[in-house]
């Protein structure tokens, strides 16, 4: 057998019947010559009583050294018990990412995700994942393609990271549903972007301006103002107050049957109870923050909030910052982080720990007390 080179393959004669020429150095690497003059590189190995032959590429279109490198890998794979032809066929029959997404949204999301999470998942899938990756076979999806999608969204890092998380969940399910091999998730090792946490909270002077703006807005949007005041006084999440029903309020507690973290109890303080006592009850509407449509809650709290914050000169303040303000005020008032976390409904201590810098430093306080005592003694 000859030693195959690019020139040797180029000079192979054309015959009436196709034939193979094999390399005498890399066993299993060869060239296939067709009667029409076409030539293809192939890799072949006898394994478990069968000949496994894999087409590598067309001579002239693929560089010789690349074909030889691919042949070396294919031969090693076959020797390890893999069958590239079967893998290629499985990849061809594999569903597309779009088909996986359809199953994900129909079978998994409605059963395992809360309504707001369902909306976020559908947005990530339809807006970002499908346009970029929808036509790719699930088995063929590679880390490079996932990384490219993530990179293309670098101008919106938060959404890029959320989308990566949704895609990773889809790929984990693909493994569970036997659509990909175990531990083959192509999202692994795609590094997330650093997200800057927005931790805006209102000062005393800003709260005074906000209070005045809320009073001015109340005649025009009473339900919205009720929501804003409850958010500030309870530290609850927007969705918890927006969908709050009167039946959930018992005494000085709100008993939510479900929330972002499951069933939850929110304590009601005197200011919050006063807001509820003055809130308008609409016959036949079960919601505290009632909407214009019969029996529904107010869906749009952003529009009136834009008016309120503009009137207060607080145009950088989000509705969610009312929750931050409650938390920061509690910590600065001396409440412990575990207590604050329990009120807010945090399930992990590190979530509340973001407010730790607002608490008095016990070492600093102790040092101040000792030094003050010593100075007093020195001063006589």
CSV table of C-alpha atoms in Angstrom, one decimal:
chain,number,residue,atom,x,y,z
A,1,UNK,CA,0.0,0.0,0.0
A,2,UNK,CA,1.3,3.5,-0.8
A,3,UNK,CA,1.7,6.5,1.5
A,4,UNK,CA,-1.2,8.8,0.7
A,5,UNK,CA,-0.3,12.4,-0.1
A,6,UNK,CA,-2.3,15.2,-1.7
A,7,UNK,CA,-0.3,14.7,-5.0
A,8,UNK,CA,-0.7,10.9,-4.9
A,9,UNK,CA,-4.5,11.2,-4.6
A,10,UNK,CA,-4.6,13.8,-7.4
A,11,UNK,CA,-2.8,11.4,-9.7
A,12,UNK,CA,-5.0,8.4,-9.0
A,13,UNK,CA,-6.4,7.2,-12.3
A,14,UNK,CA,-10.1,6.9,-13.1
A,15,UNK,CA,-11.4,3.4,-13.8
A,16,UNK,CA,-14.7,1.9,-14.9
A,17,UNK,CA,-15.5,0.8,-11.4
A,18,UNK,CA,-14.9,2.7,-8.2
A,19,UNK,CA,-12.0,1.5,-6.0
A,20,UNK,CA,-10.2,2.3,-2.8
A,21,UNK,CA,-6.6,3.2,-2.0
A,22,UNK,CA,-5.4,2.9,1.6
A,23,UNK,CA,-2.6,4.6,3.4
A,24,UNK,CA,0.2,2.3,4.6
A,25,UNK,CA,0.9,4.6,7.6
A,26,UNK,CA,-2.5,5.5,9.1
A,27,UNK,CA,-4.3,2.2,8.9
A,28,UNK,CA,-7.9,2.8,7.9
A,29,UNK,CA,-7.4,6.1,6.1
A,30,UNK,CA,-8.1,6.0,2.4
A,31,UNK,CA,-9.3,7.6,-0.8
A,32,UNK,CA,-12.3,6.4,-2.8
A,33,UNK,CA,-12.1,7.0,-6.6
A,34,UNK,CA,-15.4,7.1,-8.6
A,35,UNK,CA,-15.9,6.4,-12.3
A,36,UNK,CA,-16.9,10.0,-12.9
A,37,UNK,CA,-13.5,11.2,-11.6
A,38,UNK,CA,-14.7,12.2,-8.1
A,39,UNK,CA,-12.5,11.4,-5.2
A,40,UNK,CA,-13.4,11.3,-1.5
A,41,UNK,CA,-11.4,10.7,1.7
A,42,UNK,CA,-12.7,7.9,3.9
A,43,UNK,CA,-12.0,6.2,7.2
A,44,UNK,CA,-12.6,2.5,7.8
A,45,UNK,CA,-12.2,0.0,10.6
A,46,UNK,CA,-13.3,-3.6,11.2
A,47,UNK,CA,-15.0,-3.7,14.5
A,48,UNK,CA,-17.0,-6.4,16.2
A,49,UNK,CA,-17.4,-8.4,13.0
A,50,UNK,CA,-18.5,-5.5,10.9
A,51,UNK,CA,-16.8,-3.0,8.7
A,52,UNK,CA,-17.5,0.6,9.7
A,53,UNK,CA,-16.8,3.1,6.9
A,54,UNK,CA,-17.2,6.9,7.3
A,55,UNK,CA,-17.1,9.4,4.5
A,56,UNK,CA,-14.8,12.3,5.5
A,57,UNK,CA,-14.8,14.8,2.6
A,58,UNK,CA,-14.3,15.5,-1.0
A,59,UNK,CA,-10.7,15.7,-2.3
A,60,UNK,CA,-10.1,19.3,-3.6
A,61,UNK,CA,-12.7,20.8,-1.3
A,62,UNK,CA,-11.1,19.5,1.9
A,63,UNK,CA,-7.3,20.0,2.6
A,64,UNK,CA,-5.5,16.7,2.7
A,65,UNK,CA,-4.0,17.3,6.2
A,66,UNK,CA,-7.4,18.1,7.6
A,67,UNK,CA,-8.9,15.0,6.1
A,68,UNK,CA,-6.1,12.9,7.6
A,69,UNK,CA,-6.6,14.5,11.0
A,70,UNK,CA,-10.3,13.8,10.9
A,71,UNK,CA,-9.6,10.2,9.8
A,72,UNK,CA,-7.3,9.7,12.8
A,73,UNK,CA,-10.1,10.9,15.2
A,74,UNK,CA,-12.8,8.8,13.5
A,75,UNK,CA,-10.6,5.7,13.6
A,76,UNK,CA,-9.9,6.2,17.3
A,77,UNK,CA,-13.7,6.7,18.0
A,78,UNK,CA,-14.6,3.5,16.1
A,79,UNK,CA,-11.8,1.7,18.1
A,80,UNK,CA,-13.5,2.9,21.3
A,81,UNK,CA,-16.8,1.4,20.3
A,82,UNK,CA,-18.5,4.4,18.8
A,83,UNK,CA,-20.2,4.3,15.4
A,84,UNK,CA,-20.0,7.8,13.7
A,85,UNK,CA,-22.5,6.7,11.0
A,86,UNK,CA,-25.1,5.8,13.6
A,87,UNK,CA,-24.4,9.1,15.5
A,88,UNK,CA,-24.8,11.0,12.3
A,89,UNK,CA,-28.1,9.3,11.5
A,90,UNK,CA,-29.3,9.9,15.1
A,91,UNK,CA,-28.4,13.6,14.7
A,92,UNK,CA,-30.3,13.7,11.4
A,93,UNK,CA,-33.4,12.3,13.1
A,94,UNK,CA,-33.0,14.5,16.2
A,95,UNK,CA,-35.8,17.1,16.7
A,96,UNK,CA,-34.9,20.7,16.2
A,97,UNK,CA,-34.4,23.2,19.0
A,98,UNK,CA,-37.8,24.6,17.9
A,99,UNK,CA,-39.5,21.3,18.3
A,100,UNK,CA,-37.8,20.9,21.7
A,101,UNK,CA,-39.0,24.4,22.7
A,102,UNK,CA,-42.6,23.5,21.7
A,103,UNK,CA,-42.5,20.5,24.0
A,104,UNK,CA,-40.8,22.5,26.7
A,105,UNK,CA,-43.5,25.2,26.7
A,106,UNK,CA,-46.4,22.8,26.4
A,107,UNK,CA,-45.4,19.9,28.8
A,108,UNK,CA,-42.9,21.4,31.3
A,109,UNK,CA,-43.5,25.1,31.8
A,110,UNK,CA,-47.3,25.0,32.6
A,111,UNK,CA,-46.8,22.3,35.2
A,112,UNK,CA,-43.6,23.5,36.9
A,113,UNK,CA,-43.5,27.3,36.6
A,114,UNK,CA,-45.5,30.1,38.2
A,115,UNK,CA,-47.5,32.3,35.8
A,116,UNK,CA,-44.9,35.2,35.8
A,117,UNK,CA,-42.1,32.7,35.2
A,118,UNK,CA,-44.0,31.2,32.3
A,119,UNK,CA,-44.3,34.6,30.7
A,120,UNK,CA,-40.5,35.2,31.1
A,121,UNK,CA,-39.7,31.7,29.7
A,122,UNK,CA,-41.9,32.2,26.6
A,123,UNK,CA,-40.4,35.6,26.0
A,124,UNK,CA,-36.8,34.2,26.1
A,125,UNK,CA,-37.7,31.3,23.8
A,126,UNK,CA,-39.7,33.2,21.2
A,127,UNK,CA,-37.7,36.4,21.2
A,128,UNK,CA,-34.2,35.1,21.4
A,129,UNK,CA,-33.7,31.4,21.3
A,130,UNK,CA,-35.8,30.4,18.3
A,131,UNK,CA,-34.6,33.1,15.9
A,132,UNK,CA,-31.0,32.2,16.5
A,133,UNK,CA,-31.1,28.4,17.1
A,134,UNK,CA,-34.6,27.1,16.2
A,135,UNK,CA,-33.5,25.3,13.1
A,136,UNK,CA,-30.6,23.5,14.6
A,137,UNK,CA,-31.0,19.8,15.6
A,138,UNK,CA,-30.9,19.3,19.4
A,139,UNK,CA,-28.1,16.7,19.1
A,140,UNK,CA,-26.1,19.0,16.8
A,141,UNK,CA,-26.3,22.1,19.1
A,142,UNK,CA,-22.8,23.0,20.2
A,143,UNK,CA,-21.3,25.3,22.9
A,144,UNK,CA,-20.0,27.6,20.2
A,145,UNK,CA,-23.5,28.4,18.9
A,146,UNK,CA,-24.8,29.0,22.5
A,147,UNK,CA,-21.9,31.3,23.2
A,148,UNK,CA,-22.5,33.2,20.0
A,149,UNK,CA,-26.2,33.8,21.0
A,150,UNK,CA,-25.1,34.9,24.5
A,151,UNK,CA,-22.4,37.2,23.0
A,152,UNK,CA,-24.9,38.8,20.6
A,153,UNK,CA,-26.9,39.9,23.6
A,154,UNK,CA,-24.1,41.5,25.5
A,155,UNK,CA,-25.8,44.9,25.4
A,156,UNK,CA,-28.6,43.5,27.6
A,157,UNK,CA,-26.6,41.3,30.1
A,158,UNK,CA,-29.5,40.6,32.4
A,159,UNK,CA,-31.7,39.2,29.6
A,160,UNK,CA,-28.7,37.4,28.1
A,161,UNK,CA,-28.2,35.5,31.4
A,162,UNK,CA,-31.9,34.7,31.8
A,163,UNK,CA,-32.0,33.4,28.2
A,164,UNK,CA,-28.9,31.3,28.8
A,165,UNK,CA,-30.6,29.8,31.9
A,166,UNK,CA,-33.8,29.0,30.0
A,167,UNK,CA,-31.8,27.3,27.2
A,168,UNK,CA,-29.8,25.4,29.7
A,169,UNK,CA,-33.0,24.1,31.3
A,170,UNK,CA,-34.2,23.0,27.9
A,171,UNK,CA,-31.0,21.1,27.3
A,172,UNK,CA,-31.2,19.4,30.7
A,173,UNK,CA,-34.7,18.3,29.8
A,174,UNK,CA,-33.4,17.1,26.4
A,175,UNK,CA,-31.1,14.8,28.3
A,176,UNK,CA,-33.9,13.6,30.6
A,177,UNK,CA,-36.1,12.9,27.5
A,178,UNK,CA,-33.2,10.9,25.9
A,179,UNK,CA,-32.7,13.5,23.1
A,180,UNK,CA,-29.1,14.2,24.1
A,181,UNK,CA,-26.4,12.1,25.9
A,182,UNK,CA,-26.1,12.7,29.7
A,183,UNK,CA,-23.9,15.6,30.8
A,184,UNK,CA,-23.7,17.0,27.2
A,185,UNK,CA,-25.5,20.3,28.0
A,186,UNK,CA,-23.9,22.8,25.5
A,187,UNK,CA,-24.6,25.7,27.9
A,188,UNK,CA,-22.1,24.5,30.4
A,189,UNK,CA,-19.0,26.7,30.7
A,190,UNK,CA,-20.7,29.6,28.9
A,191,UNK,CA,-19.8,32.4,31.3
A,192,UNK,CA,-22.6,34.7,32.4
A,193,UNK,CA,-22.2,38.4,32.3
A,194,UNK,CA,-21.7,40.4,35.5
A,195,UNK,CA,-24.9,42.1,36.5
A,196,UNK,CA,-24.9,45.4,38.4
A,197,UNK,CA,-27.5,45.2,41.1
A,198,UNK,CA,-29.8,48.2,41.3
A,199,UNK,CA,-30.3,49.0,45.0
A,200,UNK,CA,-31.9,52.4,45.0
A,201,UNK,CA,-33.8,53.3,48.1
A,202,UNK,CA,-35.4,56.6,49.1
A,203,UNK,CA,-34.1,59.1,51.6
A,204,UNK,CA,-36.3,60.9,54.1
A,205,UNK,CA,-36.5,64.0,51.9
A,206,UNK,CA,-37.4,61.9,48.9
A,207,UNK,CA,-40.1,60.0,50.8
A,208,UNK,CA,-41.7,63.4,51.6
A,209,UNK,CA,-41.8,64.3,48.0
A,210,UNK,CA,-43.2,60.9,47.1
A,211,UNK,CA,-45.9,61.2,49.7
A,212,UNK,CA,-47.0,64.6,48.2
A,213,UNK,CA,-47.0,63.1,44.7
A,214,UNK,CA,-49.1,60.1,45.8
A,215,UNK,CA,-51.7,62.5,47.4
A,216,UNK,CA,-51.9,64.4,44.1
A,217,UNK,CA,-52.3,61.2,42.1
A,218,UNK,CA,-54.8,59.5,44.3
A,219,UNK,CA,-58.0,61.1,42.9
A,220,UNK,CA,-57.0,59.9,39.4
A,221,UNK,CA,-55.7,56.4,40.2
A,222,UNK,CA,-56.8,55.4,43.7
A,223,UNK,CA,-56.1,51.7,43.2
A,224,UNK,CA,-52.6,52.3,42.0
A,225,UNK,CA,-51.8,54.6,44.9
A,226,UNK,CA,-53.1,52.0,47.3
A,227,UNK,CA,-50.7,49.5,45.7
A,228,UNK,CA,-47.7,51.8,46.0
A,229,UNK,CA,-48.4,52.6,49.6
A,230,UNK,CA,-48.8,48.9,50.5
A,231,UNK,CA,-45.6,48.1,48.7
A,232,UNK,CA,-43.7,50.7,50.7
A,233,UNK,CA,-45.2,49.8,54.1
A,234,UNK,CA,-45.0,46.0,53.7
A,235,UNK,CA,-41.9,45.4,51.6
A,236,UNK,CA,-44.0,42.9,49.5
A,237,UNK,CA,-43.3,42.0,45.9
A,238,UNK,CA,-45.2,43.8,43.2
A,239,UNK,CA,-47.1,40.7,42.1
A,240,UNK,CA,-48.1,39.9,45.7
A,241,UNK,CA,-49.8,43.3,46.1
A,242,UNK,CA,-51.1,43.6,42.6
A,243,UNK,CA,-53.0,40.3,42.8
A,244,UNK,CA,-53.9,40.6,46.5
A,245,UNK,CA,-57.5,39.5,47.3
A,246,UNK,CA,-59.5,40.7,50.2
A,247,UNK,CA,-60.0,37.2,51.3
A,248,UNK,CA,-56.3,36.8,51.9
A,249,UNK,CA,-56.4,39.5,54.6
A,250,UNK,CA,-57.1,38.1,58.1
A,251,UNK,CA,-56.6,40.4,61.0
A,252,UNK,CA,-53.1,41.9,60.9
A,253,UNK,CA,-51.8,39.3,58.4
A,254,UNK,CA,-51.9,38.7,54.7
A,255,UNK,CA,-52.0,35.0,54.0
A,256,UNK,CA,-50.9,34.3,50.4
A,257,UNK,CA,-51.7,30.8,49.2
A,258,UNK,CA,-48.9,31.2,46.7
A,259,UNK,CA,-46.1,33.5,45.8
A,260,UNK,CA,-42.6,33.5,44.2
A,261,UNK,CA,-41.4,31.4,47.1
A,262,UNK,CA,-44.6,29.5,47.8
A,263,UNK,CA,-47.3,30.1,50.5
A,264,UNK,CA,-46.4,33.2,52.5
A,265,UNK,CA,-47.6,35.3,55.4
A,266,UNK,CA,-47.0,39.1,55.4
A,267,UNK,CA,-47.4,41.0,58.6
A,268,UNK,CA,-49.6,44.2,58.4
A,269,UNK,CA,-48.4,47.2,60.4
A,270,UNK,CA,-50.6,50.1,61.4
A,271,UNK,CA,-49.9,52.3,58.3
A,272,UNK,CA,-50.6,49.3,56.0
A,273,UNK,CA,-53.9,48.6,57.9
A,274,UNK,CA,-54.8,52.2,57.5
A,275,UNK,CA,-54.3,52.1,53.8
A,276,UNK,CA,-56.5,49.0,53.6
A,277,UNK,CA,-59.2,50.6,55.7
A,278,UNK,CA,-59.3,53.5,53.3
A,279,UNK,CA,-59.0,51.5,50.1
A,280,UNK,CA,-62.1,51.4,47.8
A,281,UNK,CA,-63.9,48.1,47.8
A,282,UNK,CA,-65.7,47.4,44.5
A,283,UNK,CA,-68.7,45.1,44.7
A,284,UNK,CA,-68.1,41.8,42.9
A,285,UNK,CA,-64.3,42.5,42.6
A,286,UNK,CA,-62.2,40.3,44.8
A,287,UNK,CA,-59.0,42.3,44.4
A,288,UNK,CA,-57.7,45.0,46.7
A,289,UNK,CA,-56.0,46.8,43.7
A,290,UNK,CA,-59.0,46.7,41.5
A,291,UNK,CA,-58.8,47.2,37.8
A,292,UNK,CA,-61.3,49.0,35.4
A,293,UNK,CA,-62.6,45.7,34.1
A,294,UNK,CA,-65.1,43.9,36.2
A,295,UNK,CA,-63.6,41.3,38.5
A,296,UNK,CA,-60.0,42.0,37.5
A,297,UNK,CA,-57.0,43.5,39.2
A,298,UNK,CA,-55.2,46.6,37.9
A,299,UNK,CA,-52.8,45.3,35.2
A,300,UNK,CA,-50.8,48.5,34.5
A,301,UNK,CA,-49.1,50.0,37.5
A,302,UNK,CA,-46.3,51.4,35.4
A,303,UNK,CA,-48.1,54.2,33.7
A,304,UNK,CA,-49.4,55.9,36.9
A,305,UNK,CA,-46.1,55.3,38.5
A,306,UNK,CA,-44.3,57.3,35.8
A,307,UNK,CA,-46.6,60.2,36.6
A,308,UNK,CA,-46.0,59.9,40.3
A,309,UNK,CA,-42.2,59.7,40.1
A,310,UNK,CA,-42.1,62.6,37.6
A,311,UNK,CA,-44.2,64.8,39.9
A,312,UNK,CA,-41.9,63.8,42.8
A,313,UNK,CA,-38.7,64.4,40.8
A,314,UNK,CA,-37.7,60.8,41.3
A,315,UNK,CA,-37.6,59.6,37.7
A,316,UNK,CA,-34.8,57.0,38.3
A,317,UNK,CA,-36.9,55.2,41.0
A,318,UNK,CA,-38.6,52.0,40.0
A,319,UNK,CA,-41.7,50.4,41.7
A,320,UNK,CA,-39.4,47.7,43.0
A,321,UNK,CA,-37.3,50.3,44.8
A,322,UNK,CA,-40.2,50.7,47.3
A,323,UNK,CA,-39.4,47.2,48.5
A,324,UNK,CA,-35.7,48.1,48.7
A,325,UNK,CA,-36.7,51.2,50.7
A,326,UNK,CA,-38.6,49.1,53.2
A,327,UNK,CA,-35.7,46.7,53.6
A,328,UNK,CA,-33.1,49.4,54.0
A,329,UNK,CA,-35.1,51.3,56.5
A,330,UNK,CA,-35.6,48.1,58.6
A,331,UNK,CA,-31.9,47.4,58.6
A,332,UNK,CA,-31.0,51.0,59.5
A,333,UNK,CA,-33.5,50.9,62.3
A,334,UNK,CA,-31.6,48.0,63.9
A,335,UNK,CA,-33.7,45.0,62.8
A,336,UNK,CA,-31.6,41.8,62.2
A,337,UNK,CA,-31.0,40.6,58.7
A,338,UNK,CA,-32.8,37.2,59.5
A,339,UNK,CA,-35.9,39.2,60.6
A,340,UNK,CA,-35.9,41.4,57.6
A,341,UNK,CA,-35.4,38.4,55.3
A,342,UNK,CA,-38.3,36.7,56.9
A,343,UNK,CA,-40.6,39.7,56.4
A,344,UNK,CA,-39.5,40.0,52.8
A,345,UNK,CA,-39.9,36.3,52.1
A,346,UNK,CA,-36.3,35.6,51.1
A,347,UNK,CA,-35.5,31.9,51.1
A,348,UNK,CA,-31.7,32.5,51.0
A,349,UNK,CA,-29.7,34.5,53.5
A,350,UNK,CA,-27.4,36.0,50.9
A,351,UNK,CA,-30.4,37.7,49.3
A,352,UNK,CA,-30.9,39.8,52.4
A,353,UNK,CA,-27.2,40.2,52.9
A,354,UNK,CA,-27.1,42.9,50.3
A,355,UNK,CA,-28.5,45.3,52.9
A,356,UNK,CA,-25.8,44.4,55.5
A,357,UNK,CA,-23.7,47.4,54.8
A,358,UNK,CA,-26.6,49.6,56.0
A,359,UNK,CA,-26.5,48.1,59.5
A,360,UNK,CA,-24.4,49.7,62.2
A,361,UNK,CA,-20.9,48.0,62.4
A,362,UNK,CA,-20.8,46.5,65.9
A,363,UNK,CA,-17.0,46.7,66.0
A,364,UNK,CA,-17.2,50.4,65.1
A,365,UNK,CA,-19.9,51.0,67.7
A,366,UNK,CA,-17.8,49.2,70.4
A,367,UNK,CA,-14.7,51.2,69.4
A,368,UNK,CA,-16.6,54.5,69.6
A,369,UNK,CA,-17.9,53.7,73.1
A,370,UNK,CA,-14.5,52.7,74.4
A,371,UNK,CA,-12.7,55.7,73.0
A,372,UNK,CA,-15.4,58.1,74.2
A,373,UNK,CA,-15.0,56.7,77.7
A,374,UNK,CA,-11.2,57.1,77.5
A,375,UNK,CA,-11.5,60.6,76.2
A,376,UNK,CA,-13.9,61.5,78.9
A,377,UNK,CA,-11.4,60.3,81.5
A,378,UNK,CA,-8.5,62.1,79.9
A,379,UNK,CA,-10.5,65.3,79.7
A,380,UNK,CA,-11.2,65.0,83.4
